[in-house]
Each structure stands twice: as C-alpha cells, then as structure tokens.
GROMACS .gro file of C-alpha atoms in nm:
model
  221
    1MET     CA    1  -1.171  -4.433   2.326
    2ALA     CA    2  -0.900  -4.203   2.454
    3THR     CA    3  -0.573  -4.325   2.597
    4GLU     CA    4  -0.270  -4.137   2.724
    5SER     CA    5  -0.020  -4.392   2.591
    6GLY     CA    6   0.164  -4.375   2.261
    7ASP     CA    7   0.044  -4.715   2.140
    8ASN     CA    8  -0.220  -4.581   1.901
    9LYS     CA    9  -0.166  -4.458   1.549
   10LEU     CA   10  -0.423  -4.180   1.579
   11GLN     CA   11  -0.336  -3.879   1.792
   12LEU     CA   12  -0.595  -3.616   1.879
   13TYR     CA   13  -0.478  -3.272   1.989
   14SER     CA   14  -0.765  -3.155   2.203
   15TYR     CA   15  -0.874  -2.916   2.476
   16TRP     CA   16  -1.114  -3.052   2.733
   17CYS     CA   17  -1.396  -2.797   2.688
   18SER     CA   18  -1.354  -2.723   2.316
   19SER     CA   19  -1.685  -2.813   2.154
   20CYS     CA   20  -1.506  -2.869   1.822
   21ALA     CA   21  -1.280  -3.128   1.986
   22PHE     CA   22  -1.585  -3.270   2.169
   23ARG     CA   23  -1.747  -3.345   1.830
   24VAL     CA   24  -1.445  -3.537   1.712
   25ARG     CA   25  -1.424  -3.735   2.037
   26ILE     CA   26  -1.789  -3.840   1.994
   27ALA     CA   27  -1.725  -3.951   1.635
   28LEU     CA   28  -1.419  -4.152   1.740
   29ASN     CA   29  -1.614  -4.316   2.021
   30LEU     CA   30  -1.911  -4.397   1.798
   31LYS     CA   31  -1.681  -4.573   1.555
   32GLY     CA   32  -1.493  -4.748   1.836
   33ILE     CA   33  -1.159  -4.600   1.732
   34LYS     CA   34  -0.878  -4.583   1.985
   35TYR     CA   35  -0.664  -4.272   1.987
   36GLN     CA   36  -0.399  -4.101   2.192
   37TYR     CA   37  -0.518  -3.786   2.366
   38LYS     CA   38  -0.278  -3.490   2.335
   39PRO     CA   39  -0.393  -3.199   2.552
   40VAL     CA   40  -0.350  -2.840   2.433
   41ASN     CA   41  -0.419  -2.581   2.704
   42LEU     CA   42  -0.585  -2.284   2.536
   43LEU     CA   43  -0.579  -2.073   2.853
   44LYS     CA   44  -0.200  -2.110   2.861
   45HIS     CA   45  -0.187  -2.023   2.489
   46GLU     CA   46  -0.032  -2.357   2.398
   47HIS     CA   47  -0.223  -2.334   2.067
   48SER     CA   48   0.010  -2.044   1.978
   49ASP     CA   49   0.324  -2.247   2.042
   50PRO     CA   50   0.542  -2.273   1.727
   51ASP     CA   51   0.536  -2.654   1.740
   52PHE     CA   52   0.156  -2.659   1.745
   53LEU     CA   53   0.134  -2.400   1.469
   54LYS     CA   54   0.335  -2.637   1.250
   55LEU     CA   55   0.040  -2.876   1.280
   56ASN     CA   56  -0.231  -2.614   1.237
   57PRO     CA   57  -0.118  -2.265   1.131
   58VAL     CA   58  -0.460  -2.129   1.228
   59GLY     CA   59  -0.387  -2.229   1.587
   60PHE     CA   60  -0.716  -2.404   1.663
   61VAL     CA   61  -0.799  -2.742   1.812
   62PRO     CA   62  -0.874  -3.015   1.725
   63VAL     CA   63  -0.596  -3.158   1.512
   64LEU     CA   64  -0.582  -3.526   1.420
   65LEU     CA   65  -0.262  -3.708   1.328
   66ASP     CA   66  -0.291  -4.037   1.142
   67GLY     CA   67   0.066  -4.142   1.083
   68HIS     CA   68   0.219  -3.863   0.875
   69LEU     CA   69  -0.120  -3.720   0.778
   70VAL     CA   70  -0.223  -3.405   0.966
   71ILE     CA   71  -0.589  -3.296   0.958
   72SER     CA   72  -0.727  -2.983   1.122
   73ASP     CA   73  -1.087  -2.858   1.143
   74SER     CA   74  -1.343  -3.079   1.313
   75PHE     CA   75  -1.564  -3.122   1.006
   76ALA     CA   76  -1.270  -3.233   0.792
   77ILE     CA   77  -1.154  -3.472   1.063
   78ILE     CA   78  -1.498  -3.628   1.104
   79MET     CA   79  -1.543  -3.670   0.728
   80TYR     CA   80  -1.198  -3.831   0.711
   81LEU     CA   81  -1.297  -4.074   0.985
   82GLU     CA   82  -1.623  -4.147   0.802
   83ASP     CA   83  -1.440  -4.227   0.478
   84LYS     CA   84  -1.156  -4.429   0.628
   85PHE     CA   85  -1.335  -4.617   0.905
   86THR     CA   86  -1.652  -4.747   0.748
   87GLN     CA   87  -1.783  -4.921   1.058
   88ARG     CA   88  -2.078  -4.747   1.224
   89PRO     CA   89  -2.164  -4.488   0.955
   90LEU     CA   90  -2.226  -4.132   1.071
   91LEU     CA   91  -2.461  -4.058   0.781
   92PRO     CA   92  -2.795  -4.230   0.710
   93SER     CA   93  -2.861  -4.392   0.374
   94ASP     CA   94  -3.183  -4.193   0.326
   95LEU     CA   95  -3.098  -3.892   0.109
   96GLN     CA   96  -3.335  -3.649   0.279
   97LYS     CA   97  -3.205  -3.740   0.623
   98ARG     CA   98  -2.846  -3.710   0.501
   99THR     CA   99  -2.912  -3.354   0.386
  100ILE     CA  100  -3.073  -3.267   0.720
  101ASN     CA  101  -2.766  -3.403   0.898
  102PHE     CA  102  -2.537  -3.187   0.687
  103GLN     CA  103  -2.754  -2.880   0.741
  104VAL     CA  104  -2.762  -2.921   1.119
  105ALA     CA  105  -2.388  -2.979   1.132
  106GLN     CA  106  -2.323  -2.668   0.924
  107ILE     CA  107  -2.553  -2.446   1.129
  108VAL     CA  108  -2.365  -2.547   1.442
  109ALA     CA  109  -2.020  -2.530   1.281
  110SER     CA  110  -2.071  -2.209   1.082
  111SER     CA  111  -2.353  -2.006   1.237
  112ILE     CA  112  -2.327  -2.077   1.610
  113GLN     CA  113  -1.997  -2.205   1.745
  114PRO     CA  114  -1.756  -1.964   1.570
  115LEU     CA  115  -1.957  -1.666   1.697
  116GLN     CA  116  -1.946  -1.776   2.061
  117ASN     CA  117  -1.594  -1.911   2.086
  118LEU     CA  118  -1.327  -1.786   2.323
  119ASN     CA  119  -1.162  -1.545   2.076
  120VAL     CA  120  -1.488  -1.368   1.996
  121LEU     CA  121  -1.595  -1.341   2.360
  122ASN     CA  122  -1.257  -1.204   2.462
  123TYR     CA  123  -1.279  -0.945   2.184
  124ILE     CA  124  -1.628  -0.837   2.290
  125GLY     CA  125  -1.514  -0.814   2.651
  126GLU     CA  126  -1.217  -0.597   2.558
  127LYS     CA  127  -1.365  -0.378   2.285
  128VAL     CA  128  -1.725  -0.344   2.402
  129SER     CA  129  -1.790  -0.456   2.759
  130PRO     CA  130  -1.764  -0.775   2.965
  131ASP     CA  131  -2.136  -0.732   3.037
  132GLU     CA  132  -2.215  -0.777   2.668
  133LYS     CA  133  -2.059  -1.121   2.632
  134LEU     CA  134  -2.347  -1.328   2.769
  135PRO     CA  135  -2.625  -1.142   2.581
  136TRP     CA  136  -2.422  -1.188   2.261
  137VAL     CA  137  -2.385  -1.562   2.321
  138HIS     CA  138  -2.754  -1.603   2.401
  139GLY     CA  139  -2.852  -1.422   2.082
  140VAL     CA  140  -2.620  -1.633   1.865
  141ILE     CA  141  -2.732  -1.964   2.016
  142ARG     CA  142  -3.102  -1.876   2.009
  143LYS     CA  143  -3.086  -1.781   1.641
  144GLY     CA  144  -2.916  -2.106   1.548
  145PHE     CA  145  -3.137  -2.320   1.769
  146THR     CA  146  -3.449  -2.160   1.621
  147ALA     CA  147  -3.337  -2.272   1.276
  148ILE     CA  148  -3.243  -2.623   1.391
  149GLU     CA  149  -3.568  -2.669   1.583
  150LYS     CA  150  -3.764  -2.595   1.264
  151LEU     CA  151  -3.536  -2.811   1.051
  152LEU     CA  152  -3.576  -3.117   1.273
  153LYS     CA  153  -3.954  -3.093   1.307
  154GLY     CA  154  -4.109  -3.417   1.189
  155HIS     CA  155  -3.775  -3.595   1.144
  156THR     CA  156  -3.666  -3.684   1.493
  157GLY     CA  157  -3.679  -4.021   1.662
  158ARG     CA  158  -3.489  -4.097   1.976
  159TYR     CA  159  -3.215  -3.882   1.825
  160ALA     CA  160  -3.203  -3.590   1.580
  161THR     CA  161  -3.294  -3.776   1.259
  162GLY     CA  162  -3.415  -4.114   1.381
  163ASP     CA  163  -3.330  -4.382   1.630
  164GLU     CA  164  -2.957  -4.392   1.557
  165LEU     CA  165  -2.689  -4.138   1.632
  166PHE     CA  166  -2.568  -3.960   1.321
  167LEU     CA  167  -2.367  -3.655   1.218
  168ALA     CA  168  -2.632  -3.408   1.338
  169ASP     CA  169  -2.612  -3.556   1.688
  170VAL     CA  170  -2.232  -3.545   1.684
  171PHE     CA  171  -2.252  -3.168   1.630
  172LEU     CA  172  -2.560  -3.099   1.839
  173ALA     CA  173  -2.454  -3.268   2.162
  174PRO     CA  174  -2.153  -3.038   2.223
  175GLN     CA  175  -2.352  -2.728   2.127
  176LEU     CA  176  -2.630  -2.822   2.367
  177TYR     CA  177  -2.365  -2.876   2.633
  178ASN     CA  178  -2.248  -2.521   2.565
  179ALA     CA  179  -2.605  -2.393   2.594
  180THR     CA  180  -2.612  -2.535   2.945
  181ARG     CA  181  -2.278  -2.370   3.028
  182PHE     CA  182  -2.416  -2.035   2.913
  183ASN     CA  183  -2.753  -2.082   3.090
  184VAL     CA  184  -2.960  -2.061   2.773
  185ASP     CA  185  -3.334  -2.096   2.837
  186MET     CA  186  -3.429  -2.411   2.647
  187SER     CA  187  -3.803  -2.385   2.710
  188GLU     CA  188  -3.864  -2.244   2.361
  189PHE     CA  189  -3.679  -2.535   2.201
  190PRO     CA  190  -3.869  -2.849   2.312
  191VAL     CA  191  -3.713  -3.078   2.051
  192LEU     CA  192  -3.359  -2.973   2.137
  193ALA     CA  193  -3.431  -2.981   2.510
  194ARG     CA  194  -3.546  -3.342   2.480
  195LEU     CA  195  -3.241  -3.433   2.273
  196MET     CA  196  -3.015  -3.273   2.533
  197GLU     CA  197  -3.160  -3.496   2.804
  198THR     CA  198  -3.123  -3.801   2.580
  199TYR     CA  199  -2.759  -3.724   2.495
  200ASN     CA  200  -2.677  -3.702   2.865
  201GLU     CA  201  -2.760  -4.073   2.893
  202VAL     CA  202  -2.557  -4.197   2.594
  203PRO     CA  203  -2.229  -4.361   2.706
  204VAL     CA  204  -2.021  -4.264   2.398
  205ILE     CA  205  -2.124  -3.901   2.447
  206ARG     CA  206  -2.071  -3.904   2.823
  207GLU     CA  207  -1.723  -4.051   2.772
  208ALA     CA  208  -1.641  -3.768   2.530
  209SER     CA  209  -1.781  -3.496   2.757
  210PRO     CA  210  -1.545  -3.222   2.873
  211GLU     CA  211  -1.546  -3.316   3.240
  212ASN     CA  212  -1.429  -3.668   3.154
  213GLN     CA  213  -1.117  -3.565   2.963
  214PRO     CA  214  -0.763  -3.613   3.099
  215ASP     CA  215  -0.694  -3.239   3.098
  216ALA     CA  216  -1.020  -3.137   3.267
  217PRO     CA  217  -0.968  -2.948   3.594
  218SER     CA  218  -1.035  -3.144   3.908
  219PRO     CA  219  -1.370  -3.056   4.075
  220GLY     CA  220  -1.328  -2.760   4.305
  221THR     CA  221  -1.016  -2.625   4.134
   0.00000   0.00000   0.00000
C-alpha cells in the first residue's frame, strides 16, 4: 500500500515500470504492508546520482529502507519481507511447491529480466542495431517462458502453484506484463496466457501495476 507521506517506516525507491520494483510492490501489497514510495527516474539517470549510489552502489532499483537497514535487489527485499512480516506467507508449506516457486522466481530473475532490461537493450541498439532489440527480447522471453510453462504443468490452480498467490506469481505477473509491452505472442504458452488474464483481475497486483504508480506518466504524455 503505497503512500507519498513520510509517516511509514518502510521506504521503497522505485521506478514505475521497473519489473523488479513491480515484484516488490506486489509482495508488499500481499502482506498488507504500508510503505512510502520514493520515485527514481531512470530516464533522467537519477539512479546514477551520488546520493542514490550511496544506497545501492550498483545503481539499480528497487531499494528498500527499513529504518537504518538498506536492502537492494528485489529477491533479497522480498525474502526479507517474508522473514520479518510473517502474515500472508509468500511460500507454500508443501516442499515440492516451494521448490517450484523458487525455480520460477529464479528463471524470471536470472534468465529473463536481466537480459531484456534497459541497459542491455540500449547496448544492443548502440552496438548492433535498433532493429535487433525486439527480436532479442522476444528470444529471451520465449526461452524463459518455455521453461516455466513446462515447470508449471500439472501444478497450477487458479494461480501458478495452486489457488493462492505465492512467490512464483509475484515474479511472473511483472514478467507477463513485460511480455505484453513487447508484444510477445502468448499463443504457445497457454498456461502463462491464462495466468496473465487472471493476474489482471487481482486487486493487489493491479494496485502495484506500473500505470498506477505515482511517477507513472499521465495518459497521452
């Protein structure tokens, strides 16, 4: 539950369309945790500002502040939230389903998102050709989605690993949102296509969606 006031202990440094920050916003919403939203404009290179680099020397969002504790990297933040705020667990008790959740999260976090982020696409545009950016993204996403589609077969319910939202969903929803942005053909991924439609109807995910963030551009701008 994002606020723009300074009344909350937790502060989230975020960029509206960062899928890594999107994950953390979903986790915070699922657990019902209030936090102060601190926008960082990547297009204006605010992530390279010396003050921000003191928080995260890598220069990436998100960053979470809990009092004097500074946590960067979305996976680390989400695991911190899971350990500290035990309400509404993000991991199922079933061991097999827990491992599937971790695997899905890692495929998204390690094998898809880093290869289609802004830095990589800018590099491809500059060093190869702007025309190669979209084919690259499609190839990266399709490879990851192929693996996830197989991994989830026989384990889904309403959501990725049952009828409750868990860690896999927290990571999948933003990546599926990105697939829409990049016009990925989802017809070969029926499980993920169904999940994408389901996520669009979940209030805690909709509230965390890029277009609903304080720093999102106004429609038409």
